C-alpha positions as a Python dict, from the first residue, in 0.01 Angstrom:
ca = {
    (1, 'M'): (0, 0, 0),
    (2, 'A'): (-86, -255, -269),
    (3, 'T'): (57, -607, -229),
    (4, 'T'): (33, -929, -427),
    (5, 'K'): (76, -1299, -359),
    (6, 'L'): (-12, -1632, -516),
    (7, 'R'): (-269, -1833, -325),
    (8, 'L'): (-541, -2093, -368),
    (9, 'R'): (-912, -2023, -352),
    (10, 'N'): (-1031, -2313, -140),
    (11, 'D'): (-1392, -2221, -212),
    (12, 'R'): (-1344, -2285, -584),
    (13, 'T'): (-1255, -2656, -587),
    (14, 'S'): (-1385, -2883, -865),
    (15, 'F'): (-1289, -3239, -952),
    (16, 'G'): (-1024, -3240, -680),
    (17, 'K'): (-834, -2941, -822),
    (18, 'T'): (-824, -2575, -720),
    (19, 'T'): (-750, -2263, -921),
    (20, 'V'): (-440, -2059, -835),
    (21, 'Y'): (-516, -1689, -800),
    (22, 'V'): (-315, -1374, -758),
    (23, 'Q'): (-445, -1211, -442),
    (24, 'Y'): (-422, -835, -485),
    (25, 'T'): (-458, -639, -161),
    (26, 'F'): (-559, -281, -230),
    (27, 'K'): (-669, -37, 41),
    (28, 'S'): (-699, -323, 291),
    (29, 'R'): (-933, -524, 66),
    (30, 'N'): (-847, -843, -122),
    (31, 'Y'): (-921, -893, -493),
    (32, 'Y'): (-848, -1205, -697),
    (33, 'F'): (-714, -1250, -1049),
    (34, 'S'): (-740, -1601, -1187),
    (35, 'T'): (-432, -1753, -1347),
    (36, 'K'): (-661, -2025, -1491),
    (37, 'E'): (-410, -2279, -1367),
    (38, 'K'): (-563, -2563, -1161),
    (39, 'I'): (-366, -2783, -921),
    (40, 'D'): (-415, -3047, -654),
    (41, 'P'): (-422, -2850, -324),
    (42, 'A'): (-207, -3119, -161),
    (43, 'H'): (84, -3011, -384),
    (44, 'W'): (65, -2640, -304),
    (45, 'H'): (344, -2488, -89),
    (46, 'A'): (173, -2181, 60),
    (47, 'R'): (480, -2019, 215),
    (48, 'L'): (687, -2041, -105),
    (49, 'E'): (381, -1967, -323),
    (50, 'K'): (462, -2248, -565),
    (51, 'V'): (366, -2601, -661),
    (52, 'S'): (588, -2861, -498),
    (53, 'G'): (787, -3093, -723),
    (54, 'N'): (1083, -3103, -961),
    (55, 'A'): (923, -3246, -1272),
    (56, 'E'): (964, -3039, -1587),
    (57, 'E'): (590, -2978, -1616),
    (58, 'I'): (583, -2853, -1255),
    (59, 'K'): (873, -2615, -1325),
    (60, 'A'): (691, -2487, -1635),
    (61, 'L'): (373, -2437, -1430),
    (62, 'N'): (560, -2242, -1159),
    (63, 'S'): (723, -2036, -1433),
    (64, 'R'): (382, -1938, -1570),
    (65, 'L'): (251, -1854, -1224),
    (66, 'Q'): (550, -1637, -1137),
    (67, 'A'): (536, -1462, -1472),
    (68, 'Y'): (168, -1383, -1417),
    (69, 'L'): (247, -1242, -1072),
    (70, 'A'): (540, -1043, -1212),
    (71, 'D'): (321, -894, -1486),
    (72, 'I'): (66, -770, -1233),
    (73, 'N'): (342, -620, -1019),
    (74, 'Q'): (480, -451, -1329),
    (75, 'L'): (138, -304, -1410),
    (76, 'V'): (110, -171, -1055),
    (77, 'A'): (458, -17, -1072),
    (78, 'G'): (381, 136, -1412),
    (79, 'A'): (58, 290, -1287),
    (80, 'I'): (230, 442, -985),
    (81, 'H'): (508, 578, -1209),
    (82, 'Q'): (242, 745, -1427),
    (83, 'K'): (75, 882, -1112),
    (84, 'L'): (-231, 663, -1172),
    (85, 'E'): (-415, 475, -900),
    (86, 'P'): (-359, 98, -952),
    (87, 'T'): (-719, 1, -879),
    (88, 'P'): (-838, -355, -941),
    (89, 'A'): (-1053, -222, -1227),
    (90, 'Y'): (-745, -63, -1386),
    (91, 'L'): (-555, -390, -1362),
    (92, 'R'): (-841, -591, -1511),
    (93, 'E'): (-861, -349, -1802),
    (94, 'Q'): (-488, -378, -1868),
    (95, 'L'): (-485, -755, -1836),
    (96, 'S'): (-777, -793, -2076),
    (97, 'S'): (-600, -596, -2351),
    (98, 'P'): (-478, -800, -2650),
    (99, 'T'): (-117, -716, -2563),
    (100, 'G'): (-147, -809, -2196),
    (101, 'S'): (120, -1071, -2142),
    (102, 'A'): (-37, -1198, -1822),
    (103, 'A'): (-368, -1255, -1999),
    (104, 'T'): (-184, -1446, -2271),
    (105, 'L'): (-11, -1658, -2008),
    (106, 'A'): (-343, -1738, -1841),
    (107, 'E'): (-468, -1886, -2167),
    (108, 'G'): (-168, -2116, -2172),
    (109, 'T'): (-7, -1971, -2485),
    (110, 'P'): (366, -2052, -2508),
    (111, 'T'): (575, -1759, -2393),
    (112, 'A'): (936, -1649, -2382),
    (113, 'T'): (1149, -1659, -2069),
    (114, 'P'): (995, -1425, -1806),
    (115, 'N'): (1115, -1066, -1809),
    (116, 'F'): (1397, -1019, -1559),
    (117, 'L'): (1296, -663, -1470),
    (118, 'A'): (940, -774, -1391),
    (119, 'L'): (1070, -1062, -1181),
    (120, 'F'): (1314, -830, -1000),
    (121, 'D'): (1024, -602, -913),
    (122, 'A'): (815, -901, -801),
    (123, 'Y'): (1101, -1019, -581),
    (124, 'I'): (1116, -680, -408),
    (125, 'T'): (743, -689, -343),
    (126, 'A'): (753, -1049, -219),
    (127, 'T'): (1038, -986, 29),
    (128, 'Q'): (967, -635, 153),
    (129, 'A'): (801, -766, 469),
    (130, 'T'): (1117, -948, 575),
    (131, 'K'): (1382, -697, 464),
    (132, 'A'): (1481, -370, 625),
    (133, 'H'): (1349, -52, 462),
    (134, 'G'): (1703, 53, 366),
    (135, 'T'): (1767, -283, 197),
    (136, 'I'): (1449, -251, -10),
    (137, 'K'): (1562, 96, -118),
    (138, 'H'): (1894, -50, -236),
    (139, 'Y'): (1712, -315, -442),
    (140, 'R'): (1491, -46, -595),
    (141, 'T'): (1803, 150, -689),
    (142, 'T'): (1953, -156, -858),
    (143, 'L'): (1627, -213, -1048),
    (144, 'N'): (1644, 147, -1171),
    (145, 'H'): (2000, 90, -1294),
    (146, 'L'): (1894, -230, -1474),
    (147, 'T'): (1599, -49, -1633),
    (148, 'A'): (1829, 229, -1758),
    (149, 'F'): (2076, -29, -1888),
    (150, 'A'): (1805, -217, -2078),
    (151, 'A'): (1675, 109, -2226),
    (152, 'Q'): (2021, 210, -2342),
    (153, 'K'): (2087, -130, -2501),
    (154, 'R'): (1735, -139, -2649),
    (155, 'R'): (1689, -504, -2569),
    (156, 'P'): (1466, -694, -2328),
    (157, 'L'): (1629, -851, -2026),
    (158, 'T'): (1500, -1206, -2009),
    (159, 'L'): (1624, -1454, -1749),
    (160, 'D'): (1827, -1629, -2019),
    (161, 'A'): (1995, -1296, -2105),
    (162, 'I'): (2163, -1267, -1763),
    (163, 'D'): (2480, -1429, -1890),
    (164, 'T'): (2851, -1352, -1930),
    (165, 'P'): (2806, -1091, -2209),
    (166, 'F'): (2544, -921, -1989),
    (167, 'Y'): (2790, -921, -1697),
    (168, 'H'): (3061, -743, -1896),
    (169, 'A'): (2819, -495, -2056),
    (170, 'F'): (2651, -415, -1723),
    (171, 'V'): (2986, -368, -1547),
    (172, 'T'): (3094, -127, -1821),
    (173, 'F'): (2764, 60, -1791),
    (174, 'L'): (2801, 95, -1413),
    (175, 'T'): (3167, 196, -1404),
    (176, 'K'): (3190, 401, -1725),
    (177, 'E'): (2844, 546, -1777),
    (178, 'L'): (2741, 588, -1413),
    (179, 'R'): (3100, 627, -1289),
    (180, 'M'): (3050, 395, -994),
    (181, 'T'): (3341, 271, -791),
    (182, 'N'): (3402, -102, -818),
    (183, 'G'): (3278, -152, -464),
    (184, 'T'): (2943, 9, -546),
    (185, 'A'): (2919, -185, -874),
    (186, 'N'): (2980, -508, -682),
    (187, 'N'): (2674, -431, -469),
    (188, 'Q'): (2460, -407, -785),
    (189, 'L'): (2596, -739, -913),
    (190, 'K'): (2532, -904, -578),
    (191, 'R'): (2163, -809, -594),
    (192, 'V'): (2135, -936, -953),
    (193, 'K'): (2275, -1269, -834),
    (194, 'V'): (2031, -1283, -542),
    (195, 'V'): (1729, -1235, -770),
    (196, 'M'): (1862, -1486, -1024),
    (197, 'G'): (1914, -1731, -739),
    (198, 'Y'): (1552, -1673, -639),
    (199, 'A'): (1442, -1742, -1000),
    (200, 'S'): (1646, -2062, -1003),
    (201, 'E'): (1495, -2180, -673),
    (202, 'Q'): (1147, -2115, -811),
    (203, 'G'): (1223, -2327, -1116),
    (204, 'L'): (1187, -2028, -1350),
    (205, 'T'): (1518, -2070, -1529),
    (206, 'Q'): (1791, -2321, -1604),
    (207, 'N'): (2041, -2039, -1658),
    (208, 'T'): (2329, -2064, -1409),
    (209, 'S'): (2572, -1822, -1574),
    (210, 'F'): (2512, -1569, -1295),
    (211, 'R'): (2693, -1796, -1049),
    (212, 'Q'): (3017, -1719, -1235),
    (213, 'F'): (2987, -1340, -1200),
    (214, 'K'): (3306, -1230, -1025),
    (215, 'A'): (3340, -935, -790),
    (216, 'L'): (3547, -649, -931),
    (217, 'R'): (3879, -563, -776),
    (218, 'H'): (3836, -292, -516),
    (219, 'T'): (3982, -160, -197),
    (220, 'E'): (3789, -192, 126),
    (221, 'T'): (3626, 133, 227),
    (222, 'D'): (3868, 324, 445),
    (223, 'V'): (3749, 306, 803),
    (224, 'V'): (3690, 668, 901),
    (225, 'Y'): (3648, 711, 1274),
    (226, 'L'): (3702, 976, 1539),
    (227, 'T'): (4010, 955, 1759),
    (228, 'R'): (3966, 1001, 2133),
    (229, 'E'): (4093, 1360, 2099),
    (230, 'E'): (3851, 1435, 1814),
    (231, 'L'): (3556, 1290, 2005),
    (232, 'D'): (3639, 1498, 2313),
    (233, 'R'): (3684, 1807, 2096),
    (234, 'L'): (3336, 1750, 1955),
    (235, 'V'): (3184, 1692, 2300),
    (236, 'H'): (3325, 2014, 2449),
    (237, 'F'): (3292, 2241, 2143),
    (238, 'D'): (3080, 2550, 2211),
    (239, 'L'): (2766, 2520, 1996),
    (240, 'L'): (2535, 2752, 2189),
    (241, 'A'): (2505, 2973, 1882),
    (242, 'E'): (2423, 2670, 1661),
    (243, 'P'): (2139, 2474, 1828),
    (244, 'R'): (2076, 2271, 1512),
    (245, 'L'): (2438, 2150, 1502),
    (246, 'A'): (2426, 2092, 1878),
    (247, 'R'): (2144, 1840, 1827),
    (248, 'V'): (2336, 1670, 1548),
    (249, 'R'): (2644, 1662, 1770),
    (250, 'D'): (2448, 1492, 2049),
    (251, 'L'): (2311, 1226, 1817),
    (252, 'F'): (2657, 1166, 1669),
    (253, 'V'): (2823, 1139, 2011),
    (254, 'F'): (2551, 895, 2118),
    (255, 'A'): (2627, 681, 1811),
    (256, 'C'): (3002, 699, 1881),
    (257, 'S'): (2954, 586, 2241),
    (258, 'T'): (2697, 309, 2182),
    (259, 'G'): (2780, 168, 1836),
    (260, 'L'): (2416, 190, 1726),
    (261, 'R'): (2312, 231, 1364),
    (262, 'H'): (2111, 539, 1265),
    (263, 'S'): (1793, 332, 1238),
    (264, 'D'): (1832, 244, 1606),
    (265, 'F'): (1985, 550, 1777),
    (266, 'S'): (1745, 790, 1602),
    (267, 'T'): (1441, 635, 1769),
    (268, 'V'): (1555, 583, 2129),
    (269, 'R'): (1269, 662, 2370),
    (270, 'P'): (1269, 716, 2748),
    (271, 'D'): (1095, 381, 2810),
    (272, 'Q'): (1398, 205, 2658),
    (273, 'I'): (1620, 324, 2944),
    (274, 'K'): (1630, 46, 3201),
    (275, 'G'): (1849, 151, 3493),
    (276, 'N'): (2198, 199, 3352),
    (277, 'Q'): (2119, 36, 3016),
    (278, 'V'): (1952, 120, 2688),
    (279, 'V'): (1748, -176, 2559),
    (280, 'V'): (1716, -179, 2181),
    (281, 'R'): (1568, -424, 1932),
    (282, 'T'): (1760, -350, 1615),
    (283, 'I'): (1572, -264, 1298),
    (284, 'K'): (1813, -443, 1065),
    (285, 'T'): (1862, -777, 1242),
    (286, 'R'): (1576, -780, 1499),
    (287, 'D'): (1832, -862, 1771),
    (288, 'W'): (1789, -742, 2130),
    (289, 'L'): (2085, -535, 2252),
    (290, 'Y'): (2145, -434, 2614),
    (291, 'L'): (2381, -138, 2603),
    (292, 'D'): (2548, -25, 2923),
    (293, 'L'): (2566, 353, 2943),
    (294, 'N'): (2895, 540, 2976),
    (295, 'P'): (2963, 908, 3061),
    (296, 'Y'): (2924, 1012, 2694),
    (297, 'S'): (2593, 836, 2622),
    (298, 'R'): (2451, 912, 2969),
    (299, 'A'): (2517, 1287, 2928),
    (300, 'V'): (2335, 1291, 2594),
    (301, 'L'): (2028, 1114, 2731),
    (302, 'E'): (2011, 1350, 3030),
    (303, 'R'): (1975, 1642, 2788),
    (304, 'Y'): (1673, 1482, 2622),
    (305, 'P'): (1439, 1342, 2889),
    (306, 'Q'): (1157, 1319, 2633),
    (307, 'G'): (1363, 1117, 2385),
    (308, 'L'): (1640, 1189, 2136),
    (309, 'P'): (1564, 1436, 1855),
    (310, 'L'): (1433, 1288, 1531),
    (311, 'L'): (1639, 1339, 1216),
    (312, 'S'): (1627, 1142, 890),
    (313, 'Q'): (1943, 963, 786),
    (314, 'Q'): (1977, 1177, 474),
    (315, 'K'): (1965, 1502, 673),
    (316, 'F'): (2187, 1359, 945),
    (317, 'N'): (2458, 1262, 694),
    (318, 'T'): (2445, 1611, 544),
    (319, 'Y'): (2450, 1795, 878),
    (320, 'V'): (2722, 1581, 1039),
    (321, 'K'): (2965, 1688, 765),
    (322, 'E'): (2873, 2049, 834),
    (323, 'L'): (2924, 1982, 1205),
    (324, 'G'): (3268, 1830, 1143),
    (325, 'Q'): (3377, 2128, 935),
    (326, 'Y'): (3245, 2374, 1195),
    (327, 'C'): (3435, 2197, 1473),
    (328, 'G'): (3758, 2169, 1275),
    (329, 'L'): (3767, 1794, 1212),
    (330, 'D'): (3968, 1850, 897),
    (331, 'A'): (4260, 1605, 922),
    (332, 'P'): (4349, 1489, 567),
    (333, 'V'): (4239, 1134, 481),
    (334, 'Q'): (4366, 937, 182),
    (335, 'V'): (4086, 782, -24),
    (336, 'V'): (4163, 508, -279),
    (337, 'H'): (3913, 334, -503),
    (338, 'Y'): (3887, 167, -845),
    (339, 'Q'): (3665, 239, -1144),
    (340, 'G'): (3706, -61, -1371),
    (341, 'S'): (4084, -106, -1397),
    (342, 'Q'): (4160, 256, -1308),
    (343, 'R'): (4303, 325, -962),
    (344, 'I'): (4191, 662, -828),
    (345, 'E'): (4359, 821, -528),
    (346, 'H'): (4291, 1154, -361),
    (347, 'W'): (4290, 1326, -23),
    (348, 'Q'): (3987, 1471, 154),
    (349, 'P'): (3935, 1649, 487),
    (350, 'K'): (3787, 1406, 738),
    (351, 'Y'): (3463, 1602, 782),
    (352, 'E'): (3368, 1530, 419),
    (353, 'L'): (3371, 1156, 496),
    (354, 'L'): (3163, 1165, 815),
    (355, 'S'): (2829, 981, 818),
    (356, 'S'): (2603, 805, 1066),
    (357, 'H'): (2810, 489, 1020),
    (358, 'T'): (3122, 674, 1139),
    (359, 'G'): (2973, 656, 1488),
    (360, 'R'): (2958, 275, 1477),
    (361, 'R'): (3316, 256, 1350),
    (362, 'T'): (3431, 498, 1618),
    (363, 'F'): (3273, 287, 1891),
    (364, 'V'): (3434, -38, 1771),
    (365, 'T'): (3779, 111, 1712),
    (366, 'Q'): (3792, 315, 2032),
    (367, 'S'): (3656, 27, 2240),
    (368, 'L'): (3946, -188, 2120),
    (369, 'E'): (4195, 92, 2183),
    (370, 'R'): (4054, 141, 2533),
    (371, 'G'): (4107, -228, 2612),
    (372, 'M'): (3765, -384, 2560),
    (373, 'A'): (3773, -747, 2442),
    (374, 'P'): (3633, -813, 2089),
    (375, 'A'): (3384, -1068, 2227),
    (376, 'I'): (3238, -801, 2457),
    (377, 'I'): (3224, -542, 2178),
    (378, 'M'): (3022, -789, 1970),
    (379, 'K'): (2766, -804, 2252),
    (380, 'F'): (2712, -430, 2209),
    (381, 'T'): (2719, -413, 1828),
    (382, 'G'): (2532, -736, 1752),
    (383, 'H'): (2804, -867, 1518),
    (384, 'K'): (2792, -1245, 1485),
    (385, 'D'): (3157, -1309, 1396),
    (386, 'I'): (3493, -1148, 1459),
    (387, 'K'): (3574, -1113, 1087),
    (388, 'T'): (3278, -882, 1030),
    (389, 'L'): (3360, -683, 1342),
    (390, 'M'): (3720, -625, 1238),
    (391, 'R'): (3612, -467, 910),
    (392, 'Y'): (3516, -166, 1122),
    (393, 'V'): (3859, -131, 1277),
    (394, 'K'): (4146, 93, 1183),
    (395, 'V'): (4411, 121, 1451),
    (396, 'A'): (4558, 470, 1478),
    (397, 'D'): (4932, 516, 1426),
    (398, 'T'): (4964, 661, 1777),
    (399, 'E'): (4804, 348, 1924),
    (400, 'K'): (5038, 127, 1724),
    (401, 'R'): (5338, 313, 1865),
    (402, 'A'): (5200, 290, 2218),
    (403, 'Q'): (5142, -86, 2188),
    (404, 'M'): (5492, -138, 2045),
    (405, 'E'): (5644, 50, 2338),
    (406, 'K'): (5432, -146, 2585),
    (407, 'A'): (5518, -484, 2429),
    (408, 'W'): (5886, -426, 2344),
    (409, 'G'): (5986, -150, 2581),
}
């Protein structure tokens, strides 16, 4: 995989200053593209890949450096999109062309505000080592939506253009053209704000309009979980004639009885079983979890002494719906969401709403119903605060009635 970063060439120092280069790593080898910008090495912040300081000339210098990096990342992305190999020679050829914006920047020619799409792509590349694979995929999806939006509007998206008119136009595009729910559109806006915040921190823009972007009105996603009766029905359902669904059922039951995300329960190996616990370092948060086994999770592990079956999240989410339909998990569930100002309400059978995350919600909700303290549940799920934990909870009507009887007689 090709990667880029800004760095100094310490072997190229003259008159106390050093040239800033873009280090391009391609097939495990490093290549260097000069930005032709020279700085005092004492002022270079290697981790942030920028020149330290708040003076206007420093901000302008960092802007040029980031724009050069963004242009190279854009060339790499363009080559990959065209099914071309982004070799160093290819990049040098593109950068040396009269229209190459990075080459123009290197010569110090005044330039417009850096392209937001190029910077967005550069941000993804710069942070992919510290973000979960799923998070990077979400940012890529948002970049695709922004690219489609810019193409439809036939206008470049500069950093200065991410303002209030952009906000309203982009919201309309997401909710009307792409027919997103407001909750999904809010996720796109959140990522736009993150990248603009990154640009602001790097001194690339003085535009702060993005801080005023408001979340759209929406309802919280209905917490779909399995009741105790539904979970037991799934556990005991005869699937001898459907071995594929039996494997999906086992994975799903394991998720329901441990609270693990798909990225964690799908890769459990025998060496992670320590006595009566499963020891997991989560993919998303890098936290260590020590999960005590119960009859449900223990029975699943005993069926797979060589490790749980592997299944991608996409296939799992497709098959678990099929599993739910096959096993009769068809209780009607009311679904309410907003598209713009329009409130949309409909009913769906529960199996259509099942996903890998349903297992995590089932574990949290059933653990509370079975009497486990929230602080203990958080030890199993890795949640850091009670507010986040409670977003997973939906108390069943039968449990409400039982608690009322217990409390009030």
